GROMACS .gro file of C-alpha atoms in nm:
model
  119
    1UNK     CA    1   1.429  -1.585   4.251
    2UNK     CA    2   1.541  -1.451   3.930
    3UNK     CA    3   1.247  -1.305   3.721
    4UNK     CA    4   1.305  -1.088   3.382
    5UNK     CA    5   0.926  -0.927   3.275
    6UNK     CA    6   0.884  -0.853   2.947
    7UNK     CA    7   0.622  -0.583   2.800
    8UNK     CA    8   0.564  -0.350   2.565
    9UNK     CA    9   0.492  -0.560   2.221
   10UNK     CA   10   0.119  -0.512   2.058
   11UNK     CA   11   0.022  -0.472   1.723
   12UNK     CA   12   0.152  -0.214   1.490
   13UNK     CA   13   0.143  -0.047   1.128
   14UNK     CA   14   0.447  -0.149   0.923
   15UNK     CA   15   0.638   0.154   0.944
   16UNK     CA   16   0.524   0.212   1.327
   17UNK     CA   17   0.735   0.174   1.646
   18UNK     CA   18   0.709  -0.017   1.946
   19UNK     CA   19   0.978  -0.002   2.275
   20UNK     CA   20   0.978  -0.315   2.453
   21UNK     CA   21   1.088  -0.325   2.796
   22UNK     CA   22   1.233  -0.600   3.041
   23UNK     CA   23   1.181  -0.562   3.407
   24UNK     CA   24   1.458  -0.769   3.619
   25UNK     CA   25   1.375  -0.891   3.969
   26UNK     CA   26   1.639  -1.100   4.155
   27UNK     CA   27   1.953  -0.965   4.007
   28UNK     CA   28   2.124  -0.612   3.895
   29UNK     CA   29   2.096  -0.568   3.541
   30UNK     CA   30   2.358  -0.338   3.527
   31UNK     CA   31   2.602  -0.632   3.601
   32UNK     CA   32   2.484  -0.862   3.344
   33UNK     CA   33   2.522  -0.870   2.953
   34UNK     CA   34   2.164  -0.850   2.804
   35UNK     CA   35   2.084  -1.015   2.447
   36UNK     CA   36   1.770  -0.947   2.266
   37UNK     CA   37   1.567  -1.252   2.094
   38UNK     CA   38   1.263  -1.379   1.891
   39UNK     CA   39   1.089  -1.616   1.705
   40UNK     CA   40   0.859  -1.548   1.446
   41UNK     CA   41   0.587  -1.778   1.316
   42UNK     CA   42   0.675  -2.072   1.175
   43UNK     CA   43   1.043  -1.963   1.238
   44UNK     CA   44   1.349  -2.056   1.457
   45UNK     CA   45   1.469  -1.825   1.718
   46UNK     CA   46   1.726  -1.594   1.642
   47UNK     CA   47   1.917  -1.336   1.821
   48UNK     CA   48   1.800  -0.990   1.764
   49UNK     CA   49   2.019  -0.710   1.963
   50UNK     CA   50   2.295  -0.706   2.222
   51UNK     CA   51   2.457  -0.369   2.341
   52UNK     CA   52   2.470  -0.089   2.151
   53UNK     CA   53   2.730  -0.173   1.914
   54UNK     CA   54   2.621  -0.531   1.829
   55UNK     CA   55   2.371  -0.505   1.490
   56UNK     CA   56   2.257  -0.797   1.365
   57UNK     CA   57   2.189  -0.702   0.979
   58UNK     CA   58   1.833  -0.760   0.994
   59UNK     CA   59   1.764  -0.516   1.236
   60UNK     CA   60   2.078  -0.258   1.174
   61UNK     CA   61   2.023   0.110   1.227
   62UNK     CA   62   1.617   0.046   1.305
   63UNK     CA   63   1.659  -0.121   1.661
   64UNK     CA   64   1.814   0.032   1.956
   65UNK     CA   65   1.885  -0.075   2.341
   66UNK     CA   66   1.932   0.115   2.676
   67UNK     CA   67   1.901   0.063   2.979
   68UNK     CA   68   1.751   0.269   3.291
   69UNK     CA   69   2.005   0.065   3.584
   70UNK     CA   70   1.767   0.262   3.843
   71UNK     CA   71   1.509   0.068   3.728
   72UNK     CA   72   1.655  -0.262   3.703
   73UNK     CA   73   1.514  -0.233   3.328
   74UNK     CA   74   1.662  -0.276   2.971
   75UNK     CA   75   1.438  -0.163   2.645
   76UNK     CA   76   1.488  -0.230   2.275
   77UNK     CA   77   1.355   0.073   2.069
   78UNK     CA   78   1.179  -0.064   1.751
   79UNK     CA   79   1.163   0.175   1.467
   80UNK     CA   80   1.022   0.102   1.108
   81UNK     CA   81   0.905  -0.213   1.171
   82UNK     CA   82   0.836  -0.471   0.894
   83UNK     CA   83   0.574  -0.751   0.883
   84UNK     CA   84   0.920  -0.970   0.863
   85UNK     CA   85   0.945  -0.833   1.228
   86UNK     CA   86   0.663  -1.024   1.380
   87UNK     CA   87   0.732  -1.217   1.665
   88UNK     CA   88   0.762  -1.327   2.007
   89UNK     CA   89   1.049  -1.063   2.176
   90UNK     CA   90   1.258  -1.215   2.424
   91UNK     CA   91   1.504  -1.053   2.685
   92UNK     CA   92   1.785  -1.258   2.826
   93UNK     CA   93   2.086  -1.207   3.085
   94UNK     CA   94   2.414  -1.338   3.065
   95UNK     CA   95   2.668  -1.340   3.268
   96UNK     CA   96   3.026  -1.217   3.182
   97UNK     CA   97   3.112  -0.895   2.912
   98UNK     CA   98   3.095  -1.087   2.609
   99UNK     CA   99   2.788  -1.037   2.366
  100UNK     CA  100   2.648  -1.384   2.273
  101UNK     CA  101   2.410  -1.464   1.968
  102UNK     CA  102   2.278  -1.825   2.106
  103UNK     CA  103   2.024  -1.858   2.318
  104UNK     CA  104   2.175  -2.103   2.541
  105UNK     CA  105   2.446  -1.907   2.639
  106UNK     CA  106   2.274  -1.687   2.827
  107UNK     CA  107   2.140  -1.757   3.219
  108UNK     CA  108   1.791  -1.580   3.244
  109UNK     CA  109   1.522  -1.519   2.996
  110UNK     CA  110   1.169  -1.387   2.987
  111UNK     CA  111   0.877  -1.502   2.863
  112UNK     CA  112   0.800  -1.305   2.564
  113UNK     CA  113   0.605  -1.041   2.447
  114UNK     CA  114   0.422  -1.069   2.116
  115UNK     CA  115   0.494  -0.800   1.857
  116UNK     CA  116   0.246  -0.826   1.536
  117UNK     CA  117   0.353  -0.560   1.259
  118UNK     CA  118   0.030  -0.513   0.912
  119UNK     CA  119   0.159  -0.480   0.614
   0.00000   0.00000   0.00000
């Protein structure tokens, strides 16, 4: 059975960081495309962060992914966070090498983590 984990979010200073990190269980990560999502309050949810060289312009140059394939685990590295950031933080698998910015393309996701930056 195919489990991704989530973890990591909490509440933070605008300004702060935060590194979320999602556990996989049932598959290799290291074979799969990952995709970063969330959905703030009140909001629709939108795709965040693929691989390193995908930067959605909300989040460009302040959010950054990697991976540790020995432990089956992907993070996204928050830095200067905004209240605008808030959200639930998703982690989702895909198979197949091609980036994709809708959540339905992808195979697995997890069920959140809750990330709450002050102003």
């Amino acid at each position: 059975q195919v489990q991704l984990v989530e973890s990591g979010g909490g509440l933070v200073q605008a300004g702060g960081s935060l590194r979320l990190s999602c556990v996989a269980s049932g598959l290799t990560l290291s074979t799969y495309t990952m995709g970063w999502f969330r959905q703030g309050p009140g909001k629709e949810r939108e795709f965040v962060k693929g691989s390193s060289w995908s930067y959605p312009d909300s989040v460009k140059g302040r959010f950054i992914t990697s991976r540790d394939n020995a432990k089956n685990t992907v993070f996204l590295q928050m830095n200067s966070l905004e209240p605008e950031d808030t959200g639930v933080y998703y982690c989702a698998v895909r198979q197949g090498a091609l980036i994709r910015s809708t959540w339905e393309d992808y195979d697995y996701w997890g069920q959140g983590t809750q990330v709450t930056v002050a102003s």
